[in-house]
Structures are given as C-alpha cells and as structure tokens.
Tab-separated table of C-alpha atoms and ligand atoms in Angstrom:
chain	number	residue	atom	x	y	z
A	1	MET	CA	-111.076	-368.039	175.518
A	2	LYS	CA	-112.375	-364.470	175.332
A	3	LEU	CA	-111.014	-362.675	178.347
A	4	LEU	CA	-110.599	-359.295	179.932
A	5	ILE	CA	-107.833	-358.572	182.421
A	6	MET	CA	-108.562	-355.712	184.779
A	7	GLY	CA	-106.829	-354.173	187.770
A	8	ARG	CA	-105.458	-350.889	189.055
A	9	PRO	CA	-102.444	-349.310	187.307
A	10	GLY	CA	-99.407	-351.412	188.217
A	11	ALA	CA	-101.458	-354.400	189.438
A	12	GLY	CA	-99.640	-356.757	187.063
A	13	LYS	CA	-101.985	-356.936	184.067
A	14	GLY	CA	-99.220	-356.765	181.463
A	15	THR	CA	-96.984	-359.139	183.417
A	16	GLN	CA	-99.669	-361.831	183.734
A	17	ALA	CA	-100.976	-361.217	180.213
A	18	VAL	CA	-97.717	-362.633	178.844
A	19	ASN	CA	-98.321	-365.878	180.777
A	20	ILE	CA	-101.987	-366.085	179.789
A	21	ARG	CA	-101.217	-365.391	176.119
A	22	GLU	CA	-98.745	-368.262	176.014
A	23	TYR	CA	-100.823	-370.691	178.070
A	24	TYR	CA	-104.065	-370.225	176.123
A	25	ASN	CA	-102.461	-369.264	172.812
A	26	ILE	CA	-104.557	-366.139	172.336
A	27	PRO	CA	-103.506	-362.647	171.227
A	28	HIS	CA	-102.852	-360.080	173.965
A	29	ILE	CA	-104.416	-356.745	173.079
A	30	SER	CA	-103.331	-353.874	175.303
A	31	THR	CA	-104.769	-350.482	174.392
A	32	GLY	CA	-101.950	-348.832	176.361
A	33	ASP	CA	-99.380	-350.722	174.254
A	34	ILE	CA	-101.196	-349.761	171.032
A	35	PHE	CA	-101.167	-346.090	172.022
A	36	ARG	CA	-97.478	-346.266	173.024
A	37	ALA	CA	-96.591	-347.857	169.672
A	38	ASN	CA	-98.404	-344.991	167.943
A	39	ILE	CA	-96.527	-342.426	170.035
A	40	LYS	CA	-93.233	-344.073	169.079
A	41	GLY	CA	-94.268	-344.093	165.414
A	42	GLN	CA	-95.345	-340.435	165.705
A	43	THR	CA	-98.744	-341.097	164.133
A	44	LYS	CA	-101.688	-338.702	164.389
A	45	LEU	CA	-103.341	-341.029	166.918
A	46	GLY	CA	-100.116	-341.169	168.927
A	47	LYS	CA	-99.855	-337.382	169.090
A	48	GLU	CA	-103.460	-337.083	170.269
A	49	ALA	CA	-103.227	-339.924	172.803
A	50	LYS	CA	-99.960	-338.651	174.306
A	51	GLU	CA	-101.571	-335.464	175.602
A	52	TYR	CA	-103.920	-337.498	177.771
A	53	MET	CA	-101.556	-340.305	178.737
A	54	ASP	CA	-98.840	-337.979	180.022
A	55	LYS	CA	-101.413	-336.517	182.430
A	56	GLY	CA	-102.739	-339.915	183.496
A	57	LEU	CA	-106.139	-339.209	181.921
A	58	LEU	CA	-108.172	-341.530	179.747
A	59	VAL	CA	-107.785	-341.108	176.012
A	60	PRO	CA	-111.230	-340.105	174.638
A	61	ASP	CA	-113.631	-342.911	173.696
A	62	SER	CA	-113.822	-341.514	170.161
A	63	LEU	CA	-110.175	-342.527	169.661
A	64	THR	CA	-110.364	-345.786	171.564
A	65	ILE	CA	-113.544	-347.738	170.874
A	66	ASP	CA	-113.269	-348.093	167.081
A	67	LEU	CA	-109.609	-348.977	167.429
A	68	VAL	CA	-110.489	-351.952	169.626
A	69	LYS	CA	-113.388	-353.046	167.405
A	70	ASP	CA	-111.069	-353.031	164.395
A	71	ARG	CA	-108.485	-355.062	166.262
A	72	LEU	CA	-111.067	-357.607	167.466
A	73	SER	CA	-112.330	-358.005	163.897
A	74	GLN	CA	-108.993	-359.364	162.749
A	75	GLU	CA	-108.571	-363.032	161.971
A	76	ASP	CA	-106.310	-363.880	164.937
A	77	CYS	CA	-109.003	-362.789	167.433
A	78	GLN	CA	-111.767	-365.049	166.143
A	79	LYS	CA	-110.904	-367.966	168.425
A	80	GLY	CA	-110.079	-365.865	171.449
A	81	PHE	CA	-108.352	-362.814	172.846
A	82	LEU	CA	-107.118	-361.221	176.038
A	83	LEU	CA	-108.033	-357.559	176.332
A	84	ASP	CA	-105.828	-355.551	178.724
A	85	GLY	CA	-106.718	-351.963	179.624
A	86	PHE	CA	-110.029	-351.945	177.773
A	87	PRO	CA	-112.803	-351.279	178.707
A	88	ARG	CA	-111.968	-348.527	181.188
A	89	ASN	CA	-115.373	-346.889	181.604
A	90	LEU	CA	-119.037	-347.825	181.202
A	91	GLU	CA	-119.324	-346.449	177.668
A	92	GLN	CA	-116.444	-348.654	176.532
A	93	ALA	CA	-117.916	-351.682	178.320
A	94	LYS	CA	-121.286	-351.182	176.640
A	95	ALA	CA	-119.661	-350.677	173.257
A	96	LEU	CA	-117.762	-353.945	173.717
A	97	ASP	CA	-120.939	-355.804	174.746
A	98	ASP	CA	-122.799	-354.447	171.706
A	99	PHE	CA	-119.946	-355.369	169.381
A	100	LEU	CA	-119.739	-358.932	170.712
A	101	LYS	CA	-123.517	-359.356	170.657
A	102	ALA	CA	-123.660	-358.201	167.033
A	103	ASN	CA	-121.196	-360.992	166.260
A	104	ASN	CA	-123.170	-363.554	168.282
A	105	ASP	CA	-120.333	-363.628	170.721
A	106	SER	CA	-119.678	-363.039	174.419
A	107	LEU	CA	-116.930	-362.913	177.027
A	108	ASP	CA	-115.912	-366.053	178.926
A	109	ALA	CA	-114.471	-364.312	181.972
A	110	VAL	CA	-113.260	-361.021	183.401
A	111	LEU	CA	-110.129	-361.345	185.529
A	112	ASP	CA	-109.556	-358.751	188.219
A	113	ILE	CA	-105.993	-358.626	189.550
A	114	ASP	CA	-106.625	-357.117	192.951
A	115	VAL	CA	-103.827	-355.141	194.623
A	116	LYS	CA	-104.294	-352.482	197.292
A	117	PRO	CA	-103.393	-348.973	196.078
A	118	GLU	CA	-100.698	-348.448	198.777
A	119	ILE	CA	-98.066	-350.629	197.113
A	120	LEU	CA	-98.826	-349.644	193.539
A	121	ILE	CA	-96.969	-346.343	193.367
A	122	ASP	CA	-93.780	-348.241	194.227
A	123	ARG	CA	-94.478	-350.835	191.535
A	124	ILE	CA	-95.133	-348.112	188.972
A	125	VAL	CA	-92.138	-345.861	189.594
A	126	GLY	CA	-89.826	-348.890	189.885
A	127	ARG	CA	-90.943	-350.375	186.566
A	128	ARG	CA	-88.482	-350.503	183.674
A	129	VAL	CA	-89.584	-351.561	180.202
A	130	CYS	CA	-87.802	-352.617	177.050
A	131	PRO	CA	-88.607	-350.277	174.148
A	132	GLN	CA	-87.593	-352.979	171.676
A	133	CYS	CA	-89.309	-356.218	172.789
A	134	GLY	CA	-91.748	-354.972	175.446
A	135	ALA	CA	-90.352	-357.016	178.348
A	136	THR	CA	-91.156	-355.566	181.787
A	137	PHE	CA	-88.883	-355.442	184.830
A	138	HIS	CA	-88.893	-353.871	188.276
A	139	ILE	CA	-85.799	-352.442	189.933
A	140	LYS	CA	-86.533	-354.358	193.176
A	141	ASN	CA	-89.213	-356.982	192.503
A	142	ASN	CA	-87.935	-358.296	189.174
A	143	PRO	CA	-84.570	-356.737	188.258
A	144	SER	CA	-82.870	-357.394	184.942
A	145	LYS	CA	-79.605	-359.387	185.202
A	146	VAL	CA	-77.566	-356.386	184.096
A	147	GLU	CA	-78.913	-353.102	185.416
A	148	GLY	CA	-80.658	-351.085	182.704
A	149	VAL	CA	-80.302	-353.783	180.037
A	150	CYS	CA	-83.085	-356.068	178.729
A	151	ASP	CA	-82.510	-359.770	179.545
A	152	VAL	CA	-84.403	-360.826	176.440
A	153	CYS	CA	-82.937	-358.680	173.659
A	154	GLY	CA	-80.142	-356.586	175.165
A	155	ALA	CA	-81.735	-353.195	174.475
A	156	LYS	CA	-81.406	-350.333	176.953
A	157	LEU	CA	-84.366	-350.264	179.352
A	158	ILE	CA	-86.462	-347.128	179.724
A	159	GLN	CA	-89.070	-345.732	182.098
A	160	ARG	CA	-92.562	-345.059	180.782
A	161	ASN	CA	-93.400	-341.348	180.511
A	162	ASP	CA	-96.419	-341.796	182.782
A	163	ASP	CA	-94.503	-343.719	185.467
A	164	THR	CA	-93.844	-340.693	187.678
A	165	TYR	CA	-95.240	-340.226	191.195
A	166	ALA	CA	-97.607	-337.443	190.178
A	167	THR	CA	-98.999	-339.176	187.105
A	168	ALA	CA	-99.300	-342.520	188.879
A	169	GLU	CA	-101.400	-340.907	191.610
A	170	ASN	CA	-103.663	-339.424	189.003
A	171	ARG	CA	-103.989	-342.749	187.160
A	172	LEU	CA	-105.074	-344.425	190.400
A	173	LYS	CA	-107.665	-341.699	190.960
A	174	VAL	CA	-109.003	-342.034	187.410
A	175	TYR	CA	-109.230	-345.797	187.942
A	176	ASP	CA	-111.335	-345.363	191.101
A	177	GLU	CA	-113.666	-342.874	189.463
A	178	GLN	CA	-114.139	-344.362	186.010
A	179	THR	CA	-112.932	-347.966	185.858
A	180	ALA	CA	-113.769	-349.451	189.276
A	181	PRO	CA	-117.556	-349.314	188.589
A	182	LEU	CA	-116.984	-351.932	185.883
A	183	LEU	CA	-116.256	-354.540	188.546
A	184	ASP	CA	-119.919	-354.456	189.590
A	185	TYR	CA	-120.980	-354.331	185.971
A	186	TYR	CA	-119.218	-357.652	185.290
A	187	LYS	CA	-120.114	-359.125	188.676
A	188	ASN	CA	-123.763	-358.676	187.732
A	189	GLN	CA	-123.063	-360.590	184.522
A	190	HIS	CA	-121.475	-363.402	186.614
A	191	LEU	CA	-118.190	-362.993	184.756
A	192	LEU	CA	-115.925	-361.514	187.425
A	193	LYS	CA	-113.047	-363.657	188.774
A	194	THR	CA	-110.900	-361.924	191.358
A	195	VAL	CA	-107.299	-362.945	192.016
A	196	ASN	CA	-105.017	-361.596	194.754
A	197	GLY	CA	-102.236	-359.768	192.870
A	198	ASP	CA	-100.176	-359.047	195.980
A	199	GLN	CA	-98.318	-362.369	195.853
A	200	ASP	CA	-95.293	-363.788	194.112
A	201	PHE	CA	-95.473	-363.534	190.277
A	202	ALA	CA	-95.814	-367.320	189.801
A	203	LYS	CA	-98.447	-367.687	192.526
A	204	VAL	CA	-100.604	-365.020	190.876
A	205	PHE	CA	-100.517	-367.002	187.629
A	206	GLU	CA	-101.346	-370.263	189.451
A	207	ASP	CA	-104.421	-368.559	190.911
A	208	ILE	CA	-105.404	-367.202	187.490
A	209	LYS	CA	-105.320	-370.699	185.987
A	210	LYS	CA	-107.352	-371.995	188.922
A	211	VAL	CA	-110.160	-369.458	188.585
A	212	LEU	CA	-110.259	-369.850	184.797
A	213	THR	CA	-110.639	-373.622	184.865
A	214	LYS	CA	-113.375	-373.519	187.515
B	1	AP5	P1	-102.039	-348.901	180.446
B	1	AP5	O1	-100.863	-349.147	179.636
B	1	AP5	O2	-103.195	-349.835	180.369
B	1	AP5	O3	-101.574	-348.718	181.950
B	1	AP5	P2	-102.231	-349.021	183.376
B	1	AP5	O4	-103.646	-349.489	183.393
B	1	AP5	O5	-101.947	-347.812	184.174
B	1	AP5	O6	-101.511	-350.266	183.861
B	1	AP5	P3	-99.974	-350.518	183.825
B	1	AP5	O7	-99.549	-350.961	182.480
B	1	AP5	O8	-99.274	-349.367	184.458
B	1	AP5	O9	-99.882	-351.703	184.887
B	1	AP5	P4	-99.992	-353.275	184.717
B	1	AP5	O10	-101.167	-353.715	185.513
B	1	AP5	O11	-99.905	-353.701	183.305
B	1	AP5	O12	-98.695	-353.687	185.532
B	1	AP5	P5	-97.335	-354.425	185.087
B	1	AP5	O13	-97.622	-355.849	184.773
B	1	AP5	O14	-96.585	-353.634	184.086
B	1	AP5	O15	-102.617	-347.451	180.129
B	1	AP5	C1	-101.770	-346.324	180.095
B	1	AP5	C2	-102.555	-345.103	179.652
B	1	AP5	O16	-103.069	-345.286	178.318
B	1	AP5	C3	-103.797	-344.746	180.492
B	1	AP5	O17	-103.469	-343.967	181.632
B	1	AP5	C4	-104.635	-343.973	179.466
B	1	AP5	O18	-104.170	-342.663	179.330
B	1	AP5	C5	-104.360	-344.718	178.153
B	1	AP5	N1	-105.337	-345.796	177.894
B	1	AP5	C6	-105.069	-347.133	177.791
B	1	AP5	N2	-106.198	-347.828	177.542
B	1	AP5	C7	-107.212	-346.920	177.490
B	1	AP5	C8	-108.619	-347.023	177.285
B	1	AP5	N3	-109.239	-348.202	177.119
B	1	AP5	N4	-109.351	-345.879	177.296
B	1	AP5	C9	-108.774	-344.675	177.492
B	1	AP5	N5	-107.436	-344.507	177.698
B	1	AP5	C10	-106.665	-345.623	177.704
B	1	AP5	O19	-96.571	-354.399	186.493
B	1	AP5	C11	-96.174	-353.171	187.092
B	1	AP5	C12	-94.825	-353.352	187.803
B	1	AP5	O20	-94.996	-354.202	188.926
B	1	AP5	C13	-93.744	-353.995	186.939
B	1	AP5	O21	-92.501	-353.406	187.189
B	1	AP5	C14	-93.749	-355.473	187.367
B	1	AP5	O22	-92.482	-356.063	187.227
B	1	AP5	C15	-94.179	-355.365	188.833
B	1	AP5	N6	-94.997	-356.515	189.253
B	1	AP5	C16	-95.968	-357.147	188.530
B	1	AP5	N7	-96.498	-358.181	189.217
B	1	AP5	C17	-95.851	-358.199	190.426
B	1	AP5	C18	-95.950	-359.048	191.590
B	1	AP5	N8	-96.815	-360.081	191.644
B	1	AP5	N9	-95.124	-358.770	192.630
B	1	AP5	C19	-94.244	-357.752	192.587
B	1	AP5	N10	-94.106	-356.909	191.528
B	1	AP5	C20	-94.912	-357.119	190.448
B	2	MG	MG1	-99.745	-352.718	181.451
B	3	ZN	ZN1	-86.022	-356.394	175.136
C-alpha cells in the first residue's frame, strides 16, 4: 500500500494515520512530525523550519522535497508507506510523481479526510499532544483520563506551538491556496478517495477501510 493522507489542518490525518499504519503495517511518514522532531533536537533544519511553522506558512520546498525522497528511499518504505502532510503544493506533488516514476513505482490511493473549516479551529486549539510518545488528545472530543497527562506513557501533555487561533486561521488559508488544488490533481489521476471526517473517530476509520478495499 502506497498511500497519501490529505485533509485540512485538524481534519484528523495524524489520528487516522495511527490506525492505518497498524492495519496495513506500513510506516507513517509525517513531514510535520519530522520537522517538530528537528525543532526539539535543535538541528539546523529545525531552526529553519520553525520560522515558517510558527507563522502557519509552508516550509520551503528546498528543505522539504529531498527530505521526503530520502525517507522514501529507506528500506522500510519499499513495500508501502503512508505519507501525511506531503505533498502540500503542486511542486511537491510533481516531485513525488517524478521520484516514484524513476523507481518504477506509483501511488495506490490518495485519501482525503474531508471536514468543513468551521469546526477545525476548535479541533486545533483543543488538541493536546504527548511530547514523549506522540499520542494525540482533544480536551473535549478525546480527553486523556487524567487531565494534562498522557494515557499511554504518563508524560505531561503539551500544546503545539502552531495550535493558536491566529496561526490555525493562517494554516487553513494556506491550505485553501496551495494544497486544495492537489485534490483535482489526484482526482484527474483517478486516485482520490474522499471520506467524511466529521464523524466519530471509529466511523471515520471504518469508511477509510471501505474506500481502500474498493
Ligand atoms: P502538520 O503537522 O502536517 O499539520 P496540519 O496539516 O496543520 O495538520 P494537523 O497535524 O494540525 O492536523 P491532523 O489532520 O493531523 O489532525 P489530528 O489527527 O491531529 O504541519 C504543520 C506545519 O509543518 C505546517 O503548517 C507547515 O509549516 C509545516 N509542514 C509540514 N509538512 C510540510 C510540507 N510538505 N511542506 C511545507 N511545510 C510543511 O486531529 C486534530 C484534533 O482533532 C485532535 O485533537 C484530535 O483528537 C481531534 N480529532 C481527530 N479526529 C476527530 C474526529 N473524528 N472527531 C472529533 N475530533 C477529532
Ligand atoms: Mg497531524
Ligand atoms: Zn505519551
């Protein structure tokens, strides 16, 4: 399975990616997670990416495309992968197509988790994440058992730096301008599978499995 998972900020890409990764036994590659790990590790890439991420802007392609190609070249991606948050503009999509073609490869499907923008700000500002194991919670929709503490590993939950009202609004705008055109790009390639993301967590995953086995 070689998959992309797309959707507006807060649509549930990361949440469903955990299910898909386990169900299909493929690595989950999130460019956002890779950048955040670099910020935490205070690498050169992390310092550069942070400037853009904190404003809700896309990190430049020059820092992003080669990073993904390198990751996809690793052994664990040869049988399949789930890309989350990449591609985010036409240049990235074309670079991915060229890379796969050069390896005699192609995508199996592009999942679009569709959620109307109105409810996404609430999902984004209410999100809490575990800095240690990466688990994701929501103060209302999916609260941890003990407030502020990760159910999985017991670490103290944090809020992402870009999960503020102002930055979330900007991320949604950037999505509309730069990422939304990719839906037509993949529709034209007959790869696009749209799932309603404004449903219960488990129902969204049921629908994902349904469209992927069709
Ligand atoms: P990235 O990390 O990719 O963030 P994003 O696209 O904004 O998406 P999110 O991670 O915010 O949302 P999600 O869809 O994963 O939602 P989640 O499952 O957590 O990118 C961050 C930044 O990095 C970008 O702005 C950019 O600067 C940079 N970047 C990354 N990739 C790049 C690239 N390719 N090129 C350039 N720059 C790049 O869910 C959200 C919340 O909702 C959670 O609290 C969850 O519990 C809750 N929730 C989930 N599903 C449901 C449901 N069904 N019902 C109720 N609540 C739900
Ligand atoms: Mg995510
Ligand atoms: Zn944890």
